PDB file of N, CA and C in Angstrom:
ATOM      1  N   MET A  21     -32.157 -42.016  19.801  1.00 92.00           N
ATOM      2  CA  MET A  21     -31.142 -42.272  18.717  1.00 92.00           C
ATOM      3  C   MET A  21     -31.431 -41.482  17.479  1.00 92.00           C
ATOM      4  N   LEU A  22     -32.630 -41.248  17.077  1.00 86.00           N
ATOM      5  CA  LEU A  22     -33.054 -40.442  15.903  1.00 86.00           C
ATOM      6  C   LEU A  22     -32.790 -38.869  16.167  1.00 86.00           C
ATOM      7  N   LEU A  23     -32.910 -38.511  17.435  1.00 91.00           N
ATOM      8  CA  LEU A  23     -32.685 -37.233  17.944  1.00 91.00           C
ATOM      9  C   LEU A  23     -31.159 -37.000  17.841  1.00 91.00           C
ATOM     10  N   ALA A  24     -30.420 -37.730  18.115  1.00 91.00           N
ATOM     11  CA  ALA A  24     -28.882 -37.740  18.066  1.00 91.00           C
ATOM     12  C   ALA A  24     -28.388 -37.578  16.588  1.00 91.00           C
ATOM     13  N   VAL A  25     -29.099 -38.424  15.812  1.00 91.00           N
ATOM     14  CA  VAL A  25     -28.817 -38.291  14.343  1.00 91.00           C
ATOM     15  C   VAL A  25     -29.260 -36.894  13.731  1.00 91.00           C
ATOM     16  N   LEU A  26     -30.375 -36.495  14.060  1.00 92.00           N
ATOM     17  CA  LEU A  26     -30.815 -35.060  13.525  1.00 92.00           C
ATOM     18  C   LEU A  26     -29.897 -34.011  14.190  1.00 92.00           C
ATOM     19  N   ALA A  27     -29.553 -33.955  15.448  1.00 93.00           N
ATOM     20  CA  ALA A  27     -28.682 -33.157  15.921  1.00 93.00           C
ATOM     21  C   ALA A  27     -27.316 -33.151  15.338  1.00 93.00           C
ATOM     22  N   SER A  28     -26.751 -34.225  14.985  1.00 94.00           N
ATOM     23  CA  SER A  28     -25.536 -34.432  14.274  1.00 94.00           C
ATOM     24  C   SER A  28     -25.524 -33.950  13.000  1.00 94.00           C
ATOM     25  N   ALA A  29     -26.626 -34.225  12.083  1.00 94.00           N
ATOM     26  CA  ALA A  29     -26.782 -33.615  10.668  1.00 94.00           C
ATOM     27  C   ALA A  29     -27.018 -31.949  10.874  1.00 94.00           C
ATOM     28  N   ILE A  30     -27.786 -31.441  11.788  1.00 95.00           N
ATOM     29  CA  ILE A  30     -27.887 -30.044  11.932  1.00 95.00           C
ATOM     30  C   ILE A  30     -26.368 -29.546  12.153  1.00 95.00           C
ATOM     31  N   GLY A  31     -25.631 -30.116  13.086  1.00 94.00           N
ATOM     32  CA  GLY A  31     -24.342 -29.622  13.320  1.00 94.00           C
ATOM     33  C   GLY A  31     -23.510 -29.512  12.033  1.00 94.00           C
ATOM     34  N   VAL A  32     -23.444 -30.750  11.318  1.00 95.00           N
ATOM     35  CA  VAL A  32     -22.836 -30.829  10.163  1.00 95.00           C
ATOM     36  C   VAL A  32     -23.178 -29.649   9.164  1.00 95.00           C
ATOM     37  N   VAL A  33     -24.423 -29.437   8.990  1.00 96.00           N
ATOM     38  CA  VAL A  33     -24.871 -28.400   8.007  1.00 96.00           C
ATOM     39  C   VAL A  33     -24.497 -27.083   8.450  1.00 96.00           C
ATOM     40  N   TYR A  34     -24.626 -26.877   9.860  1.00 96.00           N
ATOM     41  CA  TYR A  34     -24.107 -25.534  10.342  1.00 96.00           C
ATOM     42  C   TYR A  34     -22.532 -25.220  10.141  1.00 96.00           C
ATOM     43  N   VAL A  35     -21.826 -26.354  10.613  1.00 97.00           N
ATOM     44  CA  VAL A  35     -20.346 -26.142  10.327  1.00 97.00           C
ATOM     45  C   VAL A  35     -19.950 -26.066   8.713  1.00 97.00           C
ATOM     46  N   ARG A  36     -20.578 -26.623   7.958  1.00 97.00           N
ATOM     47  CA  ARG A  36     -20.295 -26.554   6.534  1.00 97.00           C
ATOM     48  C   ARG A  36     -20.665 -25.127   6.100  1.00 97.00           C
ATOM     49  N   GLN A  37     -21.736 -24.531   6.509  1.00 97.00           N
ATOM     50  CA  GLN A  37     -22.111 -23.264   6.157  1.00 97.00           C
ATOM     51  C   GLN A  37     -21.167 -22.138   6.717  1.00 97.00           C
ATOM     52  N   GLN A  38     -20.707 -22.372   7.916  1.00 97.00           N
ATOM     53  CA  GLN A  38     -19.634 -21.674   8.503  1.00 97.00           C
ATOM     54  C   GLN A  38     -18.355 -21.625   7.735  1.00 97.00           C
ATOM     55  N   THR A  39     -18.069 -22.733   7.355  1.00 98.00           N
ATOM     56  CA  THR A  39     -16.777 -22.938   6.429  1.00 98.00           C
ATOM     57  C   THR A  39     -16.957 -22.098   5.161  1.00 98.00           C
ATOM     58  N   ARG A  40     -18.054 -22.258   4.502  1.00 97.00           N
ATOM     59  CA  ARG A  40     -18.167 -21.662   3.176  1.00 97.00           C
ATOM     60  C   ARG A  40     -18.133 -20.018   3.404  1.00 97.00           C
ATOM     61  N   LEU A  41     -18.837 -19.471   4.541  1.00 98.00           N
ATOM     62  CA  LEU A  41     -18.796 -18.063   4.802  1.00 98.00           C
ATOM     63  C   LEU A  41     -17.323 -17.683   5.087  1.00 98.00           C
ATOM     64  N   GLN A  42     -16.479 -18.491   5.734  1.00 98.00           N
ATOM     65  CA  GLN A  42     -15.285 -18.029   6.106  1.00 98.00           C
ATOM     66  C   GLN A  42     -14.252 -18.172   4.718  1.00 98.00           C
ATOM     67  N   PHE A  43     -14.673 -19.101   3.898  1.00 98.00           N
ATOM     68  CA  PHE A  43     -13.923 -19.197   2.644  1.00 98.00           C
ATOM     69  C   PHE A  43     -14.111 -17.984   1.781  1.00 98.00           C
ATOM     70  N   VAL A  44     -15.341 -17.505   1.838  1.00 98.00           N
ATOM     71  CA  VAL A  44     -15.727 -16.419   0.914  1.00 98.00           C
ATOM     72  C   VAL A  44     -15.014 -15.083   1.575  1.00 98.00           C
ATOM     73  N   GLU A  45     -14.950 -15.036   2.935  1.00 98.00           N
ATOM     74  CA  GLU A  45     -14.217 -13.915   3.494  1.00 98.00           C
ATOM     75  C   GLU A  45     -12.986 -13.932   3.294  1.00 98.00           C
ATOM     76  N   LEU A  46     -12.122 -15.125   3.269  1.00 98.00           N
ATOM     77  CA  LEU A  46     -10.940 -15.236   2.923  1.00 98.00           C
ATOM     78  C   LEU A  46     -10.498 -14.761   1.526  1.00 98.00           C
ATOM     79  N   THR A  47     -11.315 -15.178   0.627  1.00 98.00           N
ATOM     80  CA  THR A  47     -11.261 -14.930  -0.687  1.00 98.00           C
ATOM     81  C   THR A  47     -11.297 -13.378  -1.023  1.00 98.00           C
ATOM     82  N   ARG A  48     -12.293 -12.675  -0.341  1.00 98.00           N
ATOM     83  CA  ARG A  48     -12.430 -11.288  -0.308  1.00 98.00           C
ATOM     84  C   ARG A  48     -11.236 -10.569   0.177  1.00 98.00           C
ATOM     85  N   LEU A  49     -10.717 -11.058   1.310  1.00 98.00           N
ATOM     86  CA  LEU A  49      -9.676 -10.450   2.056  1.00 98.00           C
ATOM     87  C   LEU A  49      -8.259 -10.638   1.178  1.00 98.00           C
ATOM     88  N   GLY A  50      -8.169 -11.859   0.530  1.00 98.00           N
ATOM     89  CA  GLY A  50      -7.060 -12.144  -0.422  1.00 98.00           C
ATOM     90  C   GLY A  50      -7.028 -11.106  -1.540  1.00 98.00           C
ATOM     91  N   ALA A  51      -8.250 -10.820  -2.248  1.00 98.00           N
ATOM     92  CA  ALA A  51      -8.479  -9.866  -3.292  1.00 98.00           C
ATOM     93  C   ALA A  51      -8.138  -8.472  -2.639  1.00 98.00           C
ATOM     94  N   GLU A  52      -8.424  -7.914  -1.692  1.00 98.00           N
ATOM     95  CA  GLU A  52      -8.337  -6.800  -0.909  1.00 98.00           C
ATOM     96  C   GLU A  52      -6.615  -6.630  -0.754  1.00 98.00           C
ATOM     97  N   ARG A  53      -6.098  -7.511  -0.224  1.00 98.00           N
ATOM     98  CA  ARG A  53      -4.667  -7.485  -0.186  1.00 98.00           C
ATOM     99  C   ARG A  53      -3.834  -7.322  -1.319  1.00 98.00           C
ATOM    100  N   ASP A  54      -4.223  -7.937  -2.612  1.00 98.00           N
ATOM    101  CA  ASP A  54      -3.815  -7.792  -3.822  1.00 98.00           C
ATOM    102  C   ASP A  54      -3.940  -6.425  -4.317  1.00 98.00           C
ATOM    103  N   ASP A  55      -5.093  -5.977  -4.149  1.00 98.00           N
ATOM    104  CA  ASP A  55      -5.419  -4.587  -4.567  1.00 98.00           C
ATOM    105  C   ASP A  55      -4.556  -3.546  -3.832  1.00 98.00           C
ATOM    106  N   LEU A  56      -4.507  -3.761  -2.335  1.00 98.00           N
ATOM    107  CA  LEU A  56      -3.586  -2.891  -1.554  1.00 98.00           C
ATOM    108  C   LEU A  56      -2.139  -2.985  -2.071  1.00 98.00           C
ATOM    109  N   ASN A  57      -1.773  -4.039  -2.416  1.00 98.00           N
ATOM    110  CA  ASN A  57      -0.227  -4.147  -2.883  1.00 98.00           C
ATOM    111  C   ASN A  57       0.014  -3.446  -4.168  1.00 98.00           C
ATOM    112  N   VAL A  58      -0.859  -3.565  -5.087  1.00 98.00           N
ATOM    113  CA  VAL A  58      -0.720  -2.788  -6.238  1.00 98.00           C
ATOM    114  C   VAL A  58      -0.774  -1.259  -5.844  1.00 98.00           C
ATOM    115  N   GLU A  59      -1.661  -0.875  -5.064  1.00 98.00           N
ATOM    116  CA  GLU A  59      -1.670   0.604  -4.878  1.00 98.00           C
ATOM    117  C   GLU A  59      -0.588   1.112  -4.138  1.00 98.00           C
ATOM    118  N   TYR A  60       0.140   0.083  -3.137  1.00 98.00           N
ATOM    119  CA  TYR A  60       1.326   0.452  -2.557  1.00 98.00           C
ATOM    120  C   TYR A  60       2.496   0.627  -3.424  1.00 98.00           C
ATOM    121  N   GLY A  61       2.626  -0.137  -4.394  1.00 97.00           N
ATOM    122  CA  GLY A  61       3.591  -0.155  -5.398  1.00 97.00           C
ATOM    123  C   GLY A  61       3.318   1.184  -6.161  1.00 97.00           C
ATOM    124  N   ARG A  62       2.265   1.546  -6.605  1.00 97.00           N
ATOM    125  CA  ARG A  62       1.880   2.768  -7.264  1.00 97.00           C
ATOM    126  C   ARG A  62       2.323   3.971  -6.526  1.00 97.00           C
ATOM    127  N   LEU A  63       2.155   3.973  -5.271  1.00 97.00           N
ATOM    128  CA  LEU A  63       2.325   5.090  -4.224  1.00 97.00           C
ATOM    129  C   LEU A  63       3.882   5.212  -4.083  1.00 97.00           C
ATOM    130  N   GLN A  64       4.504   4.180  -4.126  1.00 96.00           N
ATOM    131  CA  GLN A  64       6.100   4.107  -4.004  1.00 96.00           C
ATOM    132  C   GLN A  64       6.628   4.711  -5.305  1.00 96.00           C
ATOM    133  N   LEU A  65       6.006   4.496  -6.521  1.00 94.00           N
ATOM    134  CA  LEU A  65       6.553   4.889  -7.746  1.00 94.00           C
ATOM    135  C   LEU A  65       6.301   6.459  -7.613  1.00 94.00           C
ATOM    136  N   GLU A  66       5.225   6.837  -7.187  1.00 93.00           N
ATOM    137  CA  GLU A  66       4.773   8.189  -7.270  1.00 93.00           C
ATOM    138  C   GLU A  66       5.666   9.060  -6.344  1.00 93.00           C
ATOM    139  N   GLN A  67       5.825   8.486  -5.242  1.00 92.00           N
ATOM    140  CA  GLN A  67       6.874   9.108  -4.164  1.00 92.00           C
ATOM    141  C   GLN A  67       8.178   9.425  -4.649  1.00 92.00           C
ATOM    142  N   ALA A  68       8.675   8.368  -5.396  1.00 91.00           N
ATOM    143  CA  ALA A  68      10.202   8.366  -6.076  1.00 91.00           C
ATOM    144  C   ALA A  68      10.034   9.451  -7.015  1.00 91.00           C
ATOM    145  N   THR A  69       8.963   9.637  -7.798  1.00 88.00           N
ATOM    146  CA  THR A  69       8.825  10.652  -8.826  1.00 88.00           C
ATOM    147  C   THR A  69       8.948  12.046  -8.265  1.00 88.00           C
ATOM    148  N   TRP A  70       8.019  12.268  -7.109  1.00 86.00           N
ATOM    149  CA  TRP A  70       8.050  13.500  -6.599  1.00 86.00           C
ATOM    150  C   TRP A  70       9.269  13.930  -5.796  1.00 86.00           C
ATOM    151  N   ALA A  71      10.203  12.972  -5.346  1.00 84.00           N
ATOM    152  CA  ALA A  71      11.296  13.215  -4.566  1.00 84.00           C
ATOM    153  C   ALA A  71      12.487  13.236  -5.291  1.00 84.00           C
ATOM    154  N   ASP A  72      12.283  13.082  -6.754  1.00 87.00           N
ATOM    155  CA  ASP A  72      13.501  13.122  -7.572  1.00 87.00           C
ATOM    156  C   ASP A  72      14.366  14.298  -7.537  1.00 87.00           C
ATOM    157  N   ASN A  73      15.695  14.236  -7.360  1.00 87.00           N
ATOM    158  CA  ASN A  73      16.524  15.439  -7.110  1.00 87.00           C
ATOM    159  C   ASN A  73      16.639  16.325  -8.321  1.00 87.00           C
ATOM    160  N   ASN A  74      16.383  15.791  -9.477  1.00 88.00           N
ATOM    161  CA  ASN A  74      16.308  16.752 -10.767  1.00 88.00           C
ATOM    162  C   ASN A  74      15.021  17.437 -10.688  1.00 88.00           C
ATOM    163  N   ARG A  75      13.876  16.804 -10.300  1.00 87.00           N
ATOM    164  CA  ARG A  75      12.713  17.519 -10.325  1.00 87.00           C
ATOM    165  C   ARG A  75      12.670  18.697  -9.130  1.00 87.00           C
ATOM    166  N   ILE A  76      13.120  18.363  -8.058  1.00 87.00           N
ATOM    167  CA  ILE A  76      13.327  19.394  -7.055  1.00 87.00           C
ATOM    168  C   ILE A  76      14.155  20.596  -7.538  1.00 87.00           C
ATOM    169  N   ASP A  77      15.345  20.211  -8.277  1.00 89.00           N
ATOM    170  CA  ASP A  77      16.177  21.220  -8.602  1.00 89.00           C
ATOM    171  C   ASP A  77      15.474  22.255  -9.873  1.00 89.00           C
ATOM    172  N   GLN A  78      14.715  21.503 -10.664  1.00 89.00           N
ATOM    173  CA  GLN A  78      13.898  22.150 -11.605  1.00 89.00           C
ATOM    174  C   GLN A  78      12.671  23.155 -10.971  1.00 89.00           C
ATOM    175  N   ILE A  79      12.172  22.655  -9.883  1.00 89.00           N
ATOM    176  CA  ILE A  79      11.158  23.451  -9.371  1.00 89.00           C
ATOM    177  C   ILE A  79      11.904  24.620  -8.593  1.00 89.00           C
ATOM    178  N   ALA A  80      12.955  24.464  -8.103  1.00 90.00           N
ATOM    179  CA  ALA A  80      13.696  25.462  -7.335  1.00 90.00           C
ATOM    180  C   ALA A  80      14.266  26.546  -8.392  1.00 90.00           C
ATOM    181  N   ARG A  81      14.519  26.202  -9.575  1.00 91.00           N
ATOM    182  CA  ARG A  81      15.085  27.274 -10.497  1.00 91.00           C
ATOM    183  C   ARG A  81      13.905  27.866 -11.038  1.00 91.00           C
ATOM    184  N   GLU A  82      12.755  27.125 -11.516  1.00 92.00           N
ATOM    185  CA  GLU A  82      11.764  27.744 -12.189  1.00 92.00           C
ATOM    186  C   GLU A  82      10.838  28.563 -11.410  1.00 92.00           C
ATOM    187  N   ARG A  83      10.394  28.109 -10.314  1.00 92.00           N
ATOM    188  CA  ARG A  83       9.254  28.627  -9.424  1.00 92.00           C
ATOM    189  C   ARG A  83       9.761  29.415  -8.559  1.00 92.00           C
ATOM    190  N   LEU A  84      10.871  29.163  -7.764  1.00 91.00           N
ATOM    191  CA  LEU A  84      11.600  29.976  -6.774  1.00 91.00           C
ATOM    192  C   LEU A  84      12.628  30.860  -7.191  1.00 91.00           C
ATOM    193  N   GLY A  85      13.004  30.720  -8.352  1.00 92.00           N
ATOM    194  CA  GLY A  85      14.170  31.519  -8.908  1.00 92.00           C
ATOM    195  C   GLY A  85      15.389  31.267  -8.262  1.00 92.00           C
ATOM    196  N   MET A  86      15.735  30.226  -7.790  1.00 92.00           N
ATOM    197  CA  MET A  86      16.815  29.894  -6.971  1.00 92.00           C
ATOM    198  C   MET A  86      18.058  29.369  -8.060  1.00 92.00           C
ATOM    199  N   LEU A  87      19.233  29.784  -7.694  1.00 89.00           N
ATOM    200  CA  LEU A  87      20.389  29.503  -8.446  1.00 89.00           C
ATOM    201  C   LEU A  87      21.467  28.770  -7.541  1.00 89.00           C
ATOM    202  N   ALA A  88      22.287  27.940  -8.121  1.00 86.00           N
ATOM    203  CA  ALA A  88      23.445  27.451  -7.317  1.00 86.00           C
ATOM    204  C   ALA A  88      24.327  28.506  -7.207  1.00 86.00           C
ATOM    205  N   PRO A  89      25.033  28.731  -6.002  1.00 86.00           N
ATOM    206  CA  PRO A  89      26.025  29.812  -5.648  1.00 86.00           C
ATOM    207  C   PRO A  89      27.229  29.578  -6.593  1.00 86.00           C
ATOM    208  N   GLN A  90      27.813  30.753  -6.982  1.00 89.00           N
ATOM    209  CA  GLN A  90      29.060  30.810  -7.748  1.00 89.00           C
ATOM    210  C   GLN A  90      30.167  30.267  -6.872  1.00 89.00           C
ATOM    211  N   PRO A  91      31.232  29.510  -7.384  1.00 87.00           N
ATOM    212  CA  PRO A  91      32.126  29.110  -6.589  1.00 87.00           C
ATOM    213  C   PRO A  91      32.934  30.134  -5.679  1.00 87.00           C
ATOM    214  N   ALA A  92      33.013  31.527  -6.286  1.00 87.00           N
ATOM    215  CA  ALA A  92      33.585  32.495  -5.386  1.00 87.00           C
ATOM    216  C   ALA A  92      32.749  32.845  -4.139  1.00 87.00           C
ATOM    217  N   ALA A  93      31.451  32.752  -4.224  1.00 87.00           N
ATOM    218  CA  ALA A  93      30.619  32.834  -3.100  1.00 87.00           C
ATOM    219  C   ALA A  93      30.352  31.830  -2.189  1.00 87.00           C
ATOM    220  N   THR A  94      31.136  30.604  -2.476  1.00 89.00           N
ATOM    221  CA  THR A  94      31.113  29.552  -1.567  1.00 89.00           C
ATOM    222  C   THR A  94      32.252  29.517  -0.485  1.00 89.00           C
ATOM    223  N   VAL A  95      31.798  29.531   0.804  1.00 88.00           N
ATOM    224  CA  VAL A  95      32.864  29.363   1.731  1.00 88.00           C
ATOM    225  C   VAL A  95      32.841  28.094   2.603  1.00 88.00           C
ATOM    226  N   VAL A  96      34.003  27.450   2.619  1.00 87.00           N
ATOM    227  CA  VAL A  96      34.147  26.164   3.360  1.00 87.00           C
ATOM    228  C   VAL A  96      34.556  26.309   4.775  1.00 87.00           C
ATOM    229  N   ILE A  97      33.913  26.001   5.581  1.00 90.00           N
ATOM    230  CA  ILE A  97      34.270  26.078   7.165  1.00 90.00           C
ATOM    231  C   ILE A  97      34.814  24.786   7.615  1.00 90.00           C
ATOM    232  N   ARG A  98      35.995  24.803   8.129  1.00 90.00           N
ATOM    233  CA  ARG A  98      36.628  23.504   8.646  1.00 90.00           C
ATOM    234  C   ARG A  98      36.842  23.635  10.108  1.00 90.00           C
ATOM    235  N   ARG A  99      36.882  22.652  10.836  1.00 85.00           N
ATOM    236  CA  ARG A  99      37.033  22.660  12.414  1.00 85.00           C
ATOM    237  C   ARG A  99      38.499  22.553  12.712  1.00 85.00           C
TER     238      ARG A  99
END
């Protein structure tokens, strides 16, 4: 009987320790998820900034010397 009580007590202690460890891991993963969500939002904002049409137009004009074609130089092709 004493052996069964000791085995049961050791089992309870072991299970509680495993529960604590899993809770710590769950908390860590939740914090990591929150950090990744913040970084994802920041990256989406950065992507939107880099892909903005006005910014691309400005770079094309300043760095590449590109200009919009004159209306007379535009040819419309119809099927």
